Amino acid sequence: MKRMPGRWLPAYAALYIAFLYLPVLFLPIFSINTAPTPQFPLSGYTLRWYEELPRNAALIDAARNSLLVGVAAALLSTLLGICAARAITRYRFPGRRPINGLIMAPLVLPEIILAVSLLLVLLRLGLDLSLFTIVLGHVLICLPYSMSVLTSGFEGFDRSLEEASADLGETAFGTFRRVTLPMVTPAIISSLLVCFTISLDDFIIAFFLGGTQATLPIYIWGQLRFAAKLPGVLALGTLLLVGSFLLLTLAEMIRRRAEQRVQSAGVTLA
């Protein structure tokens, strides 16, 4: 009886992964189908839908908006994450745990509740809905992910390196710039990639806070109302899927290299 969980766990994991990702695998398959409707068997193979994407002016505008929002949200989230992660991992102050919990709250709160709440607050402040308000919303939902990545980077950092720098007469800011920052740079890059990916894929925040300026998820949602536009949506979705996968894979590789680098530095110092 004790061996039963060990036998069924791999099968359960395989079924879970298949249920979660198998429908996604049909996306690139149907994106090269000559027929406008996704069905088996495929009527033929073509790259026509991909070739038409660069000639779509609305798509290019939406992609430009998503790029601007993603870069801005990633930079702001990572900057705030650096400050918060360092404060939480280096200092002990009243309310440290509740503050950390509040920062992580967007991970468990329904995103539609966050979007509606932000909408009411921003309208109350008299702000016009635009790409700027989308960035504000994306910073809110990206900051917990940035904190998770950066906190692990700061916690794995050997504080004796900072102490050695201080003993040699370096200032606190100089120690952070010359010692701490280079050691946590991989975690910072990983945070930037993760936040950019989350911002690029977000729909709910952009839908409520975007006004008349559409991002890629909003553009895709609008195109789904027209059957003739479905092949182009499938092609675009495939590109976004591949891009998100590559960015997250790169972020994970950088995070692991950062852990190995910190461990190697600690071993060398010992």
PDB file of N, CA and C in Angstrom, residues 82-127:
ATOM      1  N   ILE A  82      13.871  45.321  -6.457  1.00  0.00           N
ATOM      2  CA  ILE A  82      15.230  45.375  -5.890  1.00  0.00           C
ATOM      3  C   ILE A  82      15.208  46.056  -4.524  1.00  0.00           C
ATOM      4  N   CYS A  83      14.533  47.195  -4.451  1.00  0.00           N
ATOM      5  CA  CYS A  83      14.464  47.930  -3.184  1.00  0.00           C
ATOM      6  C   CYS A  83      13.749  47.111  -2.114  1.00  0.00           C
ATOM      7  N   ALA A  84      12.620  46.518  -2.473  1.00  0.00           N
ATOM      8  CA  ALA A  84      11.836  45.763  -1.488  1.00  0.00           C
ATOM      9  C   ALA A  84      12.554  44.486  -1.068  1.00  0.00           C
ATOM     10  N   ALA A  85      13.127  43.760  -2.023  1.00  0.00           N
ATOM     11  CA  ALA A  85      13.804  42.505  -1.697  1.00  0.00           C
ATOM     12  C   ALA A  85      15.011  42.745  -0.805  1.00  0.00           C
ATOM     13  N   ARG A  86      15.754  43.798  -1.094  1.00  0.00           N
ATOM     14  CA  ARG A  86      16.918  44.095  -0.250  1.00  0.00           C
ATOM     15  C   ARG A  86      16.483  44.493   1.153  1.00  0.00           C
ATOM     16  N   ALA A  87      15.436  45.286   1.259  1.00  0.00           N
ATOM     17  CA  ALA A  87      14.971  45.707   2.584  1.00  0.00           C
ATOM     18  C   ALA A  87      14.485  44.514   3.400  1.00  0.00           C
ATOM     19  N   ILE A  88      13.769  43.608   2.761  1.00  0.00           N
ATOM     20  CA  ILE A  88      13.191  42.474   3.491  1.00  0.00           C
ATOM     21  C   ILE A  88      14.255  41.458   3.884  1.00  0.00           C
ATOM     22  N   THR A  89      15.267  41.261   3.037  1.00  0.00           N
ATOM     23  CA  THR A  89      16.289  40.254   3.324  1.00  0.00           C
ATOM     24  C   THR A  89      17.437  40.779   4.174  1.00  0.00           C
ATOM     25  N   ARG A  90      17.629  42.094   4.235  1.00  0.00           N
ATOM     26  CA  ARG A  90      18.791  42.642   4.948  1.00  0.00           C
ATOM     27  C   ARG A  90      18.436  43.284   6.286  1.00  0.00           C
ATOM     28  N   TYR A  91      17.195  43.719   6.453  1.00  0.00           N
ATOM     29  CA  TYR A  91      16.860  44.492   7.650  1.00  0.00           C
ATOM     30  C   TYR A  91      15.681  43.858   8.385  1.00  0.00           C
ATOM     31  N   ARG A  92      15.635  44.106   9.671  1.00  0.00           N
ATOM     32  CA  ARG A  92      14.524  43.681  10.517  1.00  0.00           C
ATOM     33  C   ARG A  92      13.826  44.937  11.026  1.00  0.00           C
ATOM     34  N   PHE A  93      12.563  45.101  10.698  1.00  0.00           N
ATOM     35  CA  PHE A  93      11.824  46.290  11.092  1.00  0.00           C
ATOM     36  C   PHE A  93      10.379  45.898  11.386  1.00  0.00           C
ATOM     37  N   PRO A  94       9.653  46.692  12.186  1.00  0.00           N
ATOM     38  CA  PRO A  94       8.267  46.359  12.533  1.00  0.00           C
ATOM     39  C   PRO A  94       7.384  46.275  11.288  1.00  0.00           C
ATOM     40  N   GLY A  95       6.574  45.239  11.228  1.00  0.00           N
ATOM     41  CA  GLY A  95       5.659  45.067  10.110  1.00  0.00           C
ATOM     42  C   GLY A  95       6.298  44.489   8.865  1.00  0.00           C
ATOM     43  N   ARG A  96       7.489  43.893   8.996  1.00  0.00           N
ATOM     44  CA  ARG A  96       8.180  43.370   7.811  1.00  0.00           C
ATOM     45  C   ARG A  96       7.371  42.256   7.151  1.00  0.00           C
ATOM     46  N   ARG A  97       6.876  41.319   7.929  1.00  0.00           N
ATOM     47  CA  ARG A  97       6.111  40.208   7.361  1.00  0.00           C
ATOM     48  C   ARG A  97       4.772  40.650   6.787  1.00  0.00           C
ATOM     49  N   PRO A  98       3.994  41.498   7.501  1.00  0.00           N
ATOM     50  CA  PRO A  98       2.745  41.973   6.877  1.00  0.00           C
ATOM     51  C   PRO A  98       2.980  42.739   5.575  1.00  0.00           C
ATOM     52  N   ILE A  99       4.031  43.552   5.533  1.00  0.00           N
ATOM     53  CA  ILE A  99       4.328  44.294   4.308  1.00  0.00           C
ATOM     54  C   ILE A  99       4.663  43.337   3.172  1.00  0.00           C
ATOM     55  N   ASN A 100       5.453  42.314   3.480  1.00  0.00           N
ATOM     56  CA  ASN A 100       5.779  41.310   2.466  1.00  0.00           C
ATOM     57  C   ASN A 100       4.526  40.592   1.989  1.00  0.00           C
ATOM     58  N   GLY A 101       3.609  40.316   2.917  1.00  0.00           N
ATOM     59  CA  GLY A 101       2.356  39.665   2.538  1.00  0.00           C
ATOM     60  C   GLY A 101       1.491  40.542   1.654  1.00  0.00           C
ATOM     61  N   LEU A 102       1.462  41.844   1.930  1.00  0.00           N
ATOM     62  CA  LEU A 102       0.687  42.762   1.097  1.00  0.00           C
ATOM     63  C   LEU A 102       1.263  42.852  -0.310  1.00  0.00           C
ATOM     64  N   ILE A 103       2.595  42.843  -0.413  1.00  0.00           N
ATOM     65  CA  ILE A 103       3.213  42.889  -1.738  1.00  0.00           C
ATOM     66  C   ILE A 103       2.868  41.643  -2.538  1.00  0.00           C
ATOM     67  N   MET A 104       2.803  40.501  -1.870  1.00  0.00           N
ATOM     68  CA  MET A 104       2.515  39.234  -2.544  1.00  0.00           C
ATOM     69  C   MET A 104       1.017  38.991  -2.743  1.00  0.00           C
ATOM     70  N   ALA A 105       0.169  39.864  -2.198  1.00  0.00           N
ATOM     71  CA  ALA A 105      -1.284  39.649  -2.259  1.00  0.00           C
ATOM     72  C   ALA A 105      -1.826  39.496  -3.678  1.00  0.00           C
ATOM     73  N   PRO A 106      -1.338  40.241  -4.690  1.00  0.00           N
ATOM     74  CA  PRO A 106      -1.874  40.064  -6.046  1.00  0.00           C
ATOM     75  C   PRO A 106      -1.724  38.658  -6.616  1.00  0.00           C
ATOM     76  N   LEU A 107      -0.856  37.838  -6.019  1.00  0.00           N
ATOM     77  CA  LEU A 107      -0.710  36.466  -6.495  1.00  0.00           C
ATOM     78  C   LEU A 107      -1.947  35.624  -6.194  1.00  0.00           C
ATOM     79  N   VAL A 108      -2.661  35.968  -5.116  1.00  0.00           N
ATOM     80  CA  VAL A 108      -3.805  35.160  -4.693  1.00  0.00           C
ATOM     81  C   VAL A 108      -5.134  35.867  -4.918  1.00  0.00           C
ATOM     82  N   LEU A 109      -5.120  37.174  -5.124  1.00  0.00           N
ATOM     83  CA  LEU A 109      -6.369  37.894  -5.365  1.00  0.00           C
ATOM     84  C   LEU A 109      -6.819  37.708  -6.812  1.00  0.00           C
ATOM     85  N   PRO A 110      -8.132  37.571  -7.048  1.00  0.00           N
ATOM     86  CA  PRO A 110      -8.621  37.472  -8.431  1.00  0.00           C
ATOM     87  C   PRO A 110      -8.224  38.712  -9.228  1.00  0.00           C
ATOM     88  N   GLU A 111      -7.675  38.503 -10.411  1.00  0.00           N
ATOM     89  CA  GLU A 111      -7.164  39.631 -11.186  1.00  0.00           C
ATOM     90  C   GLU A 111      -8.279  40.578 -11.607  1.00  0.00           C
ATOM     91  N   ILE A 112      -9.479  40.050 -11.829  1.00  0.00           N
ATOM     92  CA  ILE A 112     -10.578  40.924 -12.241  1.00  0.00           C
ATOM     93  C   ILE A 112     -10.964  41.873 -11.111  1.00  0.00           C
ATOM     94  N   ILE A 113     -10.821  41.424  -9.860  1.00  0.00           N
ATOM     95  CA  ILE A 113     -11.091  42.297  -8.721  1.00  0.00           C
ATOM     96  C   ILE A 113     -10.054  43.413  -8.672  1.00  0.00           C
ATOM     97  N   LEU A 114      -8.797  43.075  -8.908  1.00  0.00           N
ATOM     98  CA  LEU A 114      -7.747  44.090  -8.951  1.00  0.00           C
ATOM     99  C   LEU A 114      -7.997  45.093 -10.070  1.00  0.00           C
ATOM    100  N   ALA A 115      -8.416  44.579 -11.232  1.00  0.00           N
ATOM    101  CA  ALA A 115      -8.634  45.461 -12.379  1.00  0.00           C
ATOM    102  C   ALA A 115      -9.778  46.439 -12.114  1.00  0.00           C
ATOM    103  N   VAL A 116     -10.879  45.945 -11.571  1.00  0.00           N
ATOM    104  CA  VAL A 116     -12.020  46.816 -11.286  1.00  0.00           C
ATOM    105  C   VAL A 116     -11.652  47.837 -10.211  1.00  0.00           C
ATOM    106  N   SER A 117     -10.934  47.404  -9.190  1.00  0.00           N
ATOM    107  CA  SER A 117     -10.532  48.325  -8.125  1.00  0.00           C
ATOM    108  C   SER A 117      -9.616  49.418  -8.656  1.00  0.00           C
ATOM    109  N   LEU A 118      -8.646  49.026  -9.485  1.00  0.00           N
ATOM    110  CA  LEU A 118      -7.749  50.020 -10.070  1.00  0.00           C
ATOM    111  C   LEU A 118      -8.504  50.983 -10.971  1.00  0.00           C
ATOM    112  N   LEU A 119      -9.459  50.462 -11.723  1.00  0.00           N
ATOM    113  CA  LEU A 119     -10.251  51.307 -12.605  1.00  0.00           C
ATOM    114  C   LEU A 119     -10.984  52.385 -11.811  1.00  0.00           C
ATOM    115  N   LEU A 120     -11.607  51.994 -10.715  1.00  0.00           N
ATOM    116  CA  LEU A 120     -12.343  52.955  -9.893  1.00  0.00           C
ATOM    117  C   LEU A 120     -11.403  54.004  -9.293  1.00  0.00           C
ATOM    118  N   VAL A 121     -10.241  53.560  -8.813  1.00  0.00           N
ATOM    119  CA  VAL A 121      -9.294  54.492  -8.201  1.00  0.00           C
ATOM    120  C   VAL A 121      -8.743  55.476  -9.228  1.00  0.00           C
ATOM    121  N   LEU A 122      -8.352  54.961 -10.384  1.00  0.00           N
ATOM    122  CA  LEU A 122      -7.752  55.828 -11.414  1.00  0.00           C
ATOM    123  C   LEU A 122      -8.761  56.835 -11.955  1.00  0.00           C
ATOM    124  N   LEU A 123     -10.005  56.385 -12.140  1.00  0.00           N
ATOM    125  CA  LEU A 123     -11.033  57.325 -12.596  1.00  0.00           C
ATOM    126  C   LEU A 123     -11.324  58.365 -11.525  1.00  0.00           C
ATOM    127  N   ARG A 124     -11.286  57.943 -10.266  1.00  0.00           N
ATOM    128  CA  ARG A 124     -11.515  58.884  -9.169  1.00  0.00           C
ATOM    129  C   ARG A 124     -10.408  59.931  -9.118  1.00  0.00           C
ATOM    130  N   LEU A 125      -9.190  59.533  -9.484  1.00  0.00           N
ATOM    131  CA  LEU A 125      -8.065  60.469  -9.500  1.00  0.00           C
ATOM    132  C   LEU A 125      -8.065  61.362 -10.732  1.00  0.00           C
ATOM    133  N   GLY A 126      -8.958  61.096 -11.651  1.00  0.00           N
ATOM    134  CA  GLY A 126      -9.056  61.919 -12.846  1.00  0.00           C
ATOM    135  C   GLY A 126      -8.089  61.557 -13.950  1.00  0.00           C
ATOM    136  N   LEU A 127      -7.501  60.363 -13.906  1.00  0.00           N
ATOM    137  CA  LEU A 127      -6.562  59.934 -14.940  1.00  0.00           C
ATOM    138  C   LEU A 127      -7.310  59.346 -16.128  1.00  0.00           C
TER     139      LEU A 127
END
